Amino acid sequence: WPAKMIQAILVFNNHGKPRLVRFYQRFPEEIQQQIVRETFHLVLKQDDNICNFLEGGSLIGGSDYKLIYRHYATLYFVFCVDSSESELGILDLIQVFVETLDKCFENVCELDLIFHMDKVHYILQEVVMGGMVLETNMNEIVAQIEAQNRLEKSEGGLSAAPARAVSAVKNINLPEIPRNINIGDLNIKVPNLSQFV
Amino acid sequence: MALKMVKGSIDRMFDKNLQDLVRGIRNHKEDEAKYISQCIDEIKQELKQDNIAVKANAVCKLTYLQMLGYDISWAAFNIIEVMSASKFTFKRIGYLAASQCFHEGTDVIMLTTNQIRKDLSSPSQYDTGVALTGLSCFVTPDLARDLANDIMTLMSHTKPYIRKKAVLIMYKVFLKYPESLRPAFPRLKEKLEDPDPGVQSAAVNVICELARRNPKNYLSLAPLFFKLMTSSTNNWVLIKIIKLFGALTPLEPRLGKKLIEPLTNLIHSTSAMSLLYECVNTVIAVLISLSSGMPNHSASIQLCVQKLRILIEDSDQNLKYLGLLAMSKILRTHPKSVQAHKDLVLQCLDDKDESIRLRALDLLYGMVSKKNLVEIVKKLMSHVDKAEGTTYRDELLTKIIDICSQCNYQHITNFQWYISVLVELTRLEGTRHGHLIAAQMLDVAIRVKAIRKFAVSQMSALLDRAHLVASSTQRNGICEVLYAAAWICGEFSEHLQEPQQTLEAMLRPKVTTLPGHIQAVYVQNVVKLYAAILQQKEQAAEPEAAQDVTQLMVERLPQFVQSADLEVQERASCILQLVKHIQKLQAKDVPVAEEVSALFAGELNPVAPKAQKKVPVPEGLDLDAWINEPPSDSESEDEKPKAIFHEEEQRHVKQRQPEADEEELARRREARKQEQANNPFYIKSSPSPQKRYQDLPGVEHIPVVQIDLSVPLKVPGMPASDQYVKLEEERRQRQRLEKDRKKKKKKDKERKGRARRRGSLLSESDEDVAPAQQVDIVTEEMPENALPSDEDDKDPNDPYRALDIDLDRPLADSEKLPVQKHRNADTSKSPEKEHVPVTEKKPKKPKKKEKKLREK
């Protein structure tokens, strides 16, 4: 049942390739993919300089739900929320999430999301928990992420050091993908962000 | 296989981590599915390893594959293994995978209870945090019951990081285990005043969500929230509280009065648009709930409307959108204040953004009045022509119909205009809403008696024109209007100027390309027309002309008899037999017209949509009782089918011989009238289910006046509604002049003022516009003793009903949350014992795996 204030958080690129799929309500994988595709087609139709709310209708949850999204260069960040959330508040929350990503990855780009989906999830978990807004203060979010990174480091991380070295070498052969998320011009779209803490 | 074994060294296994997997998939664009299935095989091998790091790495890769649409529930048990790893790095991977793929149907989830309990009480706040985060995604009723007490304890944890997560997850626990709400509530309430802003925000979040669903139980918290609202500086918290007040005020109007002032202050002072917007929204909610009480809230309305206008005029499309959304809320109770901004709304119709246009359309619905309806519809019609996508065009179409038909057509002063608008809309090819237009045509023609003559002339023109039939082949929804056109021309054939021409149009071979249900209506109404023509010819003493018509019918009807549609075929063959019989009688010079018309005598009256439901069950009637005892199973059914066929045959024969005498006919007519009156399904017209006031007071008393038509009824080519707009303007002009003249006699000075009034329609008040013709809108029939409305809005499946719990009653001992004391004590020592109690409930499959875990 629609017991979630935020029903789903989807991140996909300009071609509809999913980069983060986080549902707070159970849907079989097949349906999840279908929802991602349909959502992609919905937002793709929108010009960039028009309103960032879409009435999702039958997509997920029904008429009480809205799609609220932002488009940064090659990535779409889409939140599906119900009427208990403030539309402008969620827009700012997306901004907080993206700025946090930018801080944690140091100039985030689509590649970071592609290769570190797990880390993106961990960051999101400090912002939204079980479909509810957990923390909106970016400094607090970043502090918790960094503390957990330190803890992970002290445990030696997931992979052994040699394997890391191998990956680092392989990385060189990757096709060059330009850095996409340009945080520099973000504030143009959210004039009230600075007052929103 | 052997090679794999060699490769199976730890180092090789580590070679492919998440990044390698992603890179591999990107390098195998051609055979991605094949590559991934290879990877899954590898992952399965890795999961068989004892090394927890290898397992965690494998589960991490699975989480990535889950995002790509692969079902990973088969690894649920391995995920639990990784969750129970001692290292935070691995534990976090496990909980992430679980939160992505566990749900109430995951059977191994019951194995997690004690692991989660252990993690919740871990000395490391991040172990606890990760467990809480994971649990918030997959908590089941069982987990909620077993862990409620542990989580409640965490609400008082020393670390605010844990407190805020524990507070937030309580909402999920309440939903899954409503019994926990009362025991946990006092502590949750304390958290509203937690020193940490994050914890406070979480508590506000949870309580607001609870209160939104069952507001009456939370009224006693209003003073506390009021205090928070006036003291907090956190906009997120303020927004939540202000939204909550919007839900509470309808229950407690006194609260609303207190709110107006602080909210108005916030509106004036805040620079955050999101907060401003929510304040405006709540002020609107307050004003709606107070609509009678306060005398001077017009100032507040003005403030809201004024602020919303600023939002709508902003270049930020999001603010524009929200401004329109809030405006529509004000519109419901204070239409006058919004109508003043009609210019702005019409302007939004030209916006490039479709969602803004749709919002503006919604607003227009409430803004129309008698005086501006024509103007607004004209504007919408011009948008229909411009619209590119069919979705938006269809939305415009339905909106035009909604706007015109709302409140029993109360804004329409000229139905000729409306009919011509509907006819103009039939130009829209490829629309899905042909049936809507058809329903309106039927509704208006049936209920507005005065317009029938005009409607019939327009409908016959539609039937005459071939374009609708021609395009019908491509599954075109617009051909639905022919359904209405055929029915109206048949039923009200007395108004047709040239019935013969219409009859020929309806018998054209092309008609057989129409959908079956439309053809069926054609066939039925062809006979009505035929009856009318016979009558006419016989009265004019032109027996030969009458015979010619019969001949036309005999020639053309067989095309319908061949139809693949059963309904069409059946009706056509019945009618063909009837017509052939008439032909025989005509050959003998027997007058037949009277009797044929008698088949369709009687007036049709519209029946209210809910009439059937509202028929009271007469006293003493038990609908469930058997009328006849049910036949016993042993009885042979051999004879039954025969009997049915026999009877039917007889009935058909009878029908084909209309040789009844005058008296018999009169009796039948009476019976037919009676039946029509009692049969609510007789007319299938289903006007749009918009608000319709059945008992419009005094409509019966409005005299039906013949229309004095100032336009020739036959409009050559496409009828243009514009024509009627002009006529209507002229009429209103005349009306005004008339009035002015009267006024002039009284006061000669006010000439200036009048000149201005003549210039713009806007300054004219609605009451000034008298309808073009008095129209008798026939009220729909309701059964005698109709029962009052019996709607039940409550949804029995609403999960929040279980949370409708009185929170002020003191807590009883029996309500305390279950605590598992001794098992808690030895969890850390003997993990294998933990699972023993659950294994009883568990299905067989996981048992085997569980053994494996214990062996380790």
Coordinates of N, CA, C and O in Angstrom, one line a residue, chain B residues 138-208:
Chain B
F138 N 12.4 -3.1 4.8 CA 11.7 -4.5 4.7 C 11.0 -4.9 6.0 O 10.8 -6.1 6.1
V139 N 10.7 -4.0 6.8 CA 10.0 -4.5 8.1 C 8.7 -5.2 7.8 O 7.9 -4.7 6.9
T140 N 8.5 -6.3 8.4 CA 7.3 -7.1 8.3 C 6.5 -7.0 9.6 O 7.1 -6.6 10.6
P141 N 5.2 -7.4 9.6 CA 4.5 -7.4 10.9 C 5.2 -8.2 12.0 O 5.3 -7.7 13.2
D142 N 5.8 -9.3 11.6 CA 6.5 -10.1 12.7 C 7.7 -9.4 13.2 O 7.9 -9.3 14.4
L143 N 8.5 -8.8 12.3 CA 9.7 -8.0 12.7 C 9.3 -6.9 13.6 O 9.9 -6.6 14.6
A144 N 8.2 -6.2 13.2 CA 7.8 -5.0 13.9 C 7.4 -5.4 15.3 O 7.8 -4.7 16.3
R145 N 6.7 -6.5 15.4 CA 6.2 -6.9 16.8 C 7.4 -7.3 17.6 O 7.6 -6.9 18.8
D146 N 8.4 -8.1 17.0 CA 9.5 -8.6 17.8 C 10.5 -7.5 18.2 O 11.2 -7.6 19.2
L147 N 10.6 -6.4 17.3 CA 11.6 -5.4 17.5 C 11.1 -4.1 18.1 O 11.9 -3.2 18.3
A148 N 9.8 -4.0 18.2 CA 9.2 -2.7 18.6 C 9.9 -2.1 19.8 O 10.3 -1.0 19.9
N149 N 10.0 -3.0 20.8 CA 10.6 -2.6 22.1 C 12.0 -2.1 22.0 O 12.4 -1.1 22.5
D150 N 12.8 -2.9 21.2 CA 14.2 -2.5 21.0 C 14.3 -1.1 20.3 O 15.1 -0.3 20.7
I151 N 13.5 -0.9 19.3 CA 13.6 0.4 18.6 C 13.1 1.5 19.5 O 13.7 2.6 19.5
M152 N 12.1 1.2 20.3 CA 11.6 2.3 21.2 C 12.7 2.7 22.2 O 12.8 3.9 22.5
T153 N 13.4 1.7 22.6 CA 14.6 2.0 23.5 C 15.6 3.0 22.8 O 16.1 3.9 23.4
L154 N 15.8 2.7 21.5 CA 16.8 3.5 20.8 C 16.3 4.9 20.6 O 17.2 5.8 20.4
M155 N 15.0 5.2 20.8 CA 14.6 6.6 20.7 C 15.2 7.5 21.7 O 15.2 8.7 21.6
S156 N 15.7 6.8 22.8 CA 16.4 7.6 23.9 C 17.9 7.4 23.9 O 18.6 7.6 24.8
H157 N 18.4 6.9 22.7 CA 19.9 6.6 22.6 C 20.7 7.9 22.8 O 20.1 9.0 22.6
T158 N 21.9 7.8 23.3 CA 22.7 9.0 23.5 C 23.1 9.7 22.3 O 23.2 11.0 22.2
K159 N 23.2 9.0 21.1 CA 23.7 9.6 19.9 C 22.4 10.1 19.1 O 21.5 9.3 18.8
P160 N 22.4 11.4 18.8 CA 21.3 11.9 18.0 C 21.1 11.1 16.7 O 20.0 11.0 16.2
Y161 N 22.3 10.7 16.1 CA 22.2 10.0 14.8 C 21.3 8.7 14.9 O 20.5 8.5 14.0
I162 N 21.4 8.0 16.0 CA 20.5 6.9 16.2 C 19.1 7.3 16.6 O 18.2 6.7 16.1
R163 N 19.0 8.3 17.4 CA 17.7 8.7 17.9 C 16.8 9.1 16.7 O 15.7 8.7 16.5
K164 N 17.4 9.9 15.7 CA 16.5 10.3 14.6 C 16.1 9.2 13.7 O 15.0 9.1 13.2
K165 N 17.0 8.2 13.6 CA 16.6 7.0 12.7 C 15.6 6.2 13.5 O 14.6 5.7 12.8
A166 N 15.8 6.0 14.8 CA 14.8 5.2 15.5 C 13.4 5.9 15.5 O 12.4 5.2 15.4
V167 N 13.4 7.2 15.7 CA 12.1 7.9 15.7 C 11.4 7.7 14.3 O 10.2 7.4 14.2
L168 N 12.2 7.9 13.3 CA 11.6 7.8 11.9 C 11.1 6.4 11.6 O 10.0 6.2 11.1
I169 N 11.8 5.4 12.0 CA 11.4 4.0 11.7 C 10.2 3.6 12.5 O 9.4 2.7 12.1
M170 N 9.9 4.3 13.6 CA 8.7 3.9 14.4 C 7.5 4.1 13.6 O 6.5 3.3 13.7
Y171 N 7.5 5.0 12.6 CA 6.3 5.1 11.8 C 6.0 3.8 11.0 O 4.9 3.4 10.9
K172 N 7.1 3.2 10.5 CA 6.9 1.9 9.8 C 6.4 0.8 10.8 O 5.6 0.0 10.4
V173 N 7.0 0.9 12.0 CA 6.6 -0.1 13.0 C 5.1 0.0 13.3 O 4.3 -0.9 13.3
F174 N 4.7 1.3 13.5 CA 3.2 1.5 13.7 C 2.3 0.9 12.6 O 1.3 0.3 12.9
L175 N 2.8 1.2 11.4 CA 2.0 0.7 10.3 C 1.8 -0.8 10.3 O 0.8 -1.4 10.0
K176 N 3.0 -1.5 10.6 CA 3.0 -3.0 10.5 C 2.4 -3.6 11.8 O 2.0 -4.7 11.8
Y177 N 2.5 -2.9 12.9 CA 2.1 -3.4 14.2 C 1.4 -2.3 15.0 O 2.0 -1.7 15.9
P178 N 0.2 -2.0 14.7 CA -0.5 -0.9 15.3 C -0.6 -0.9 16.8 O -0.7 0.1 17.4
E179 N -0.5 -2.1 17.4 CA -0.6 -2.2 18.8 C 0.6 -1.4 19.5 O 0.5 -1.1 20.7
S180 N 1.6 -1.1 18.8 CA 2.8 -0.5 19.4 C 2.6 1.0 19.5 O 3.3 1.7 20.2
L181 N 1.6 1.6 18.8 CA 1.4 3.0 18.8 C 1.2 3.6 20.2 O 1.9 4.5 20.6
R182 N 0.3 3.1 21.0 CA 0.0 3.6 22.3 C 1.1 3.6 23.2 O 1.5 4.6 23.8
P183 N 1.8 2.4 23.4 CA 2.9 2.3 24.3 C 4.1 3.2 23.9 O 4.8 3.8 24.7
A184 N 4.3 3.4 22.6 CA 5.4 4.2 22.1 C 5.2 5.7 22.0 O 6.1 6.5 22.0
F185 N 3.9 6.0 22.0 CA 3.6 7.4 21.7 C 4.2 8.5 22.7 O 4.7 9.5 22.3
P186 N 4.1 8.2 24.0 CA 4.6 9.2 25.0 C 6.1 9.6 24.7 O 6.4 10.7 24.6
R187 N 6.9 8.6 24.4 CA 8.3 8.8 24.1 C 8.4 9.6 22.8 O 9.3 10.5 22.7
L188 N 7.6 9.2 21.8 CA 7.7 9.9 20.5 C 7.4 11.4 20.7 O 8.0 12.3 20.1
K189 N 6.4 11.6 21.5 CA 5.9 13.0 21.8 C 7.1 13.8 22.4 O 7.3 15.0 22.1
E190 N 7.8 13.1 23.4 CA 8.9 13.8 24.0 C 9.9 14.3 23.0 O 10.5 15.4 23.1
K191 N 10.1 13.5 21.9 CA 11.1 13.8 20.9 C 10.8 15.1 20.1 O 11.6 15.6 19.4
L192 N 9.5 15.5 20.2 CA 9.2 16.8 19.5 C 10.0 17.9 20.1 O 10.2 19.0 19.5
E193 N 10.4 17.7 21.4 CA 11.2 18.8 22.0 C 12.7 18.4 22.2 O 13.3 18.9 23.1
D194 N 13.1 17.4 21.4 CA 14.5 17.0 21.5 C 15.5 18.1 21.2 O 15.2 19.0 20.3
P195 N 16.6 18.2 21.9 CA 17.5 19.3 21.7 C 18.2 19.2 20.3 O 18.6 20.3 19.8
D196 N 18.2 18.0 19.7 CA 18.9 17.9 18.4 C 17.8 18.3 17.3 O 16.7 17.7 17.2
P197 N 18.1 19.2 16.4 CA 17.1 19.6 15.4 C 16.8 18.4 14.5 O 15.6 18.3 14.0
G198 N 17.7 17.5 14.2 CA 17.4 16.4 13.3 C 16.4 15.5 13.9 O 15.5 15.0 13.2
V199 N 16.6 15.2 15.2 CA 15.6 14.3 15.9 C 14.3 14.9 16.0 O 13.2 14.3 15.7
Q200 N 14.3 16.2 16.3 CA 13.0 16.9 16.4 C 12.3 16.9 15.0 O 11.1 16.6 15.0
S201 N 13.0 17.1 14.0 CA 12.5 17.1 12.6 C 11.9 15.7 12.3 O 10.8 15.6 11.8
A202 N 12.6 14.7 12.7 CA 12.1 13.3 12.5 C 10.8 13.1 13.2 O 9.8 12.5 12.7
A203 N 10.7 13.6 14.5 CA 9.5 13.4 15.3 C 8.3 14.1 14.7 O 7.2 13.6 14.6
V204 N 8.6 15.3 14.3 CA 7.5 16.1 13.6 C 7.1 15.4 12.4 O 5.9 15.3 12.1
N205 N 8.0 14.9 11.6 CA 7.7 14.2 10.4 C 6.7 13.0 10.7 O 5.7 12.8 10.1
V206 N 7.1 12.2 11.7 CA 6.3 11.0 12.0 C 4.9 11.4 12.5 O 3.9 10.9 12.1
I207 N 4.9 12.3 13.5 CA 3.6 12.7 14.1 C 2.7 13.3 13.1 O 1.5 13.1 13.0
C208 N 3.3 14.2 12.2 CA 2.5 14.8 11.2 C 1.9 13.8 10.3 O 0.7 13.9 9.9

